[in-house]
Structure formats: structure tokens, C-alpha cells
mmCIF file of C-alpha atoms in Angstrom:
data_model
loop_
_atom_site.group_PDB
_atom_site.id
_atom_site.type_symbol
_atom_site.label_atom_id
_atom_site.label_comp_id
_atom_site.label_asym_id
_atom_site.label_seq_id
_atom_site.Cartn_x
_atom_site.Cartn_y
_atom_site.Cartn_z
ATOM 1 C CA MET A 7 184.088 40.010 101.372
ATOM 2 C CA GLU A 8 186.304 38.708 98.567
ATOM 3 C CA LEU A 9 183.316 37.149 96.793
ATOM 4 C CA LEU A 10 181.472 40.485 96.937
ATOM 5 C CA ASP A 11 184.531 42.282 95.518
ATOM 6 C CA GLN A 12 184.663 39.800 92.643
ATOM 7 C CA LEU A 13 180.958 40.228 91.960
ATOM 8 C CA VAL A 14 181.282 44.028 91.945
ATOM 9 C CA SER A 15 184.177 43.887 89.486
ATOM 10 C CA LEU A 16 182.348 41.426 87.209
ATOM 11 C CA VAL A 17 179.248 43.628 87.077
ATOM 12 C CA GLY A 18 181.407 46.695 86.384
ATOM 13 C CA ALA A 19 183.254 44.957 83.566
ATOM 14 C CA ALA A 20 179.978 43.683 82.101
ATOM 15 C CA LEU A 21 178.499 47.202 82.030
ATOM 16 C CA ILE A 22 181.513 48.607 80.182
ATOM 17 C CA LEU A 23 181.538 45.702 77.733
ATOM 18 C CA VAL A 24 177.806 46.081 77.039
ATOM 19 C CA ALA A 25 178.382 49.769 76.257
ATOM 20 C CA TYR A 26 181.305 48.923 73.963
ATOM 21 C CA VAL A 27 179.466 46.195 72.056
ATOM 22 C CA ALA A 28 176.350 48.371 71.716
ATOM 23 C CA LEU A 29 178.466 51.199 70.316
ATOM 24 C CA GLN A 30 180.348 48.944 67.890
ATOM 25 C CA ARG A 31 177.135 47.345 66.623
ATOM 26 C CA GLY A 32 175.428 50.704 66.175
ATOM 27 C CA TRP A 33 172.760 49.908 68.748
ATOM 28 C CA LEU A 34 173.645 52.804 71.031
ATOM 29 C CA PRO A 35 175.157 56.124 69.870
ATOM 30 C CA ARG A 36 177.952 57.496 72.045
ATOM 31 C CA GLU A 37 176.066 60.755 72.589
ATOM 32 C CA THR A 38 173.279 59.061 74.538
ATOM 33 C CA ARG A 39 172.881 59.265 78.281
ATOM 34 C CA ALA A 40 172.534 55.457 78.416
ATOM 35 C CA TYR A 41 175.945 54.881 76.802
ATOM 36 C CA ASN A 42 177.632 57.289 79.203
ATOM 37 C CA ALA A 43 175.750 55.877 82.196
ATOM 38 C CA LEU A 44 176.882 52.331 81.367
ATOM 39 C CA ASN A 45 180.485 53.564 81.181
ATOM 40 C CA PHE A 46 180.193 55.651 84.348
ATOM 41 C CA PHE A 47 178.611 52.998 86.548
ATOM 42 C CA GLY A 48 180.828 50.239 85.159
ATOM 43 C CA SER A 49 184.005 52.202 85.770
ATOM 44 C CA ALA A 50 182.789 53.382 89.190
ATOM 45 C CA LEU A 51 182.277 49.757 90.247
ATOM 46 C CA LEU A 52 185.708 48.802 88.918
ATOM 47 C CA THR A 53 187.255 51.774 90.740
ATOM 48 C CA TYR A 54 185.641 50.560 93.966
ATOM 49 C CA ALA A 55 187.068 47.072 93.404
ATOM 50 C CA ALA A 56 190.516 48.523 92.670
ATOM 51 C CA VAL A 57 190.458 50.632 95.844
ATOM 52 C CA ARG A 58 189.419 47.628 97.939
ATOM 53 C CA ASN A 59 192.416 45.672 96.615
ATOM 54 C CA TRP A 60 194.700 48.733 96.356
ATOM 55 C CA ASN A 61 195.678 48.527 92.710
ATOM 56 C CA LEU A 62 196.900 52.067 92.000
ATOM 57 C CA GLY A 63 197.169 51.780 88.213
ATOM 58 C CA PHE A 64 193.657 50.423 87.972
ATOM 59 C CA ILE A 65 192.362 53.095 90.374
ATOM 60 C CA ILE A 66 193.772 55.835 88.124
ATOM 61 C CA LEU A 67 192.465 54.235 84.914
ATOM 62 C CA GLU A 68 188.954 53.496 86.130
ATOM 63 C CA GLY A 69 188.673 56.683 88.175
ATOM 64 C CA ALA A 70 189.527 58.749 85.089
ATOM 65 C CA TRP A 71 187.081 56.698 82.993
ATOM 66 C CA ALA A 72 184.311 57.382 85.504
ATOM 67 C CA LEU A 73 185.077 61.104 85.675
ATOM 68 C CA LEU A 74 185.174 61.420 81.878
ATOM 69 C CA SER A 75 181.858 59.567 81.526
ATOM 70 C CA LEU A 76 180.037 61.534 84.203
ATOM 71 C CA PRO A 77 179.286 64.741 82.216
ATOM 72 C CA GLY A 78 177.604 62.763 79.436
ATOM 73 C CA THR A 79 175.526 60.969 82.028
ATOM 74 C CA ILE A 80 174.172 64.061 83.782
ATOM 75 C CA ARG A 81 173.933 66.682 81.023
ATOM 76 C CA PRO A 82 170.616 67.172 79.265
ATOM 77 C CA THR A 83 170.213 65.399 75.956
ATOM 78 C CA ARG A 84 170.472 67.831 73.053
ATOM 79 C CA ALA A 85 167.842 67.762 70.352
ATOM 80 C CA ARG A 86 169.135 66.868 66.906
ATOM 81 C CA GLY A 87 168.372 68.895 63.843
#
């Protein structure tokens, strides 16, 4: 099970880092559903890994990150203009 936990946390971290790099490079605006989905799923996976290993500080951080990213993931995209 430890290998699976490590894999879950690596995938979660990769998703968040992809979102961050894409934002910094201008490839993905922060208003997009994709940006918020990358953050939500990445932080949800990291929250799962933190719960499995009972790391309270990390649970709070990643749980909040997931909750804050969720509205941007599920709300309809607004038309510009």
C-alpha cells in the first residue's frame, strides 16, 4: 500500500505543478476550468495521501486548496466580451 500512496502523491503534485507552470508561462489562464480542475484533482490526491499517513497540517492545506479550486472547476465558463 505504501507504493500506491507514493504514486498517488506524486500524481497529485505533478497535476498542481503542471497547473502552476502553465499559468506562469501564459499557456493556461487561471479563469479556465482546466486550470481549476488540475488544482482540484491534484490537491484532492494529496489530501488523500495526507489522510492515509495522518499529516494534519498537510490535510488542512491540501483540503483547503481542493475546496477553493472546486467552484472554478464546476461553474460554467463565462463568455468574454
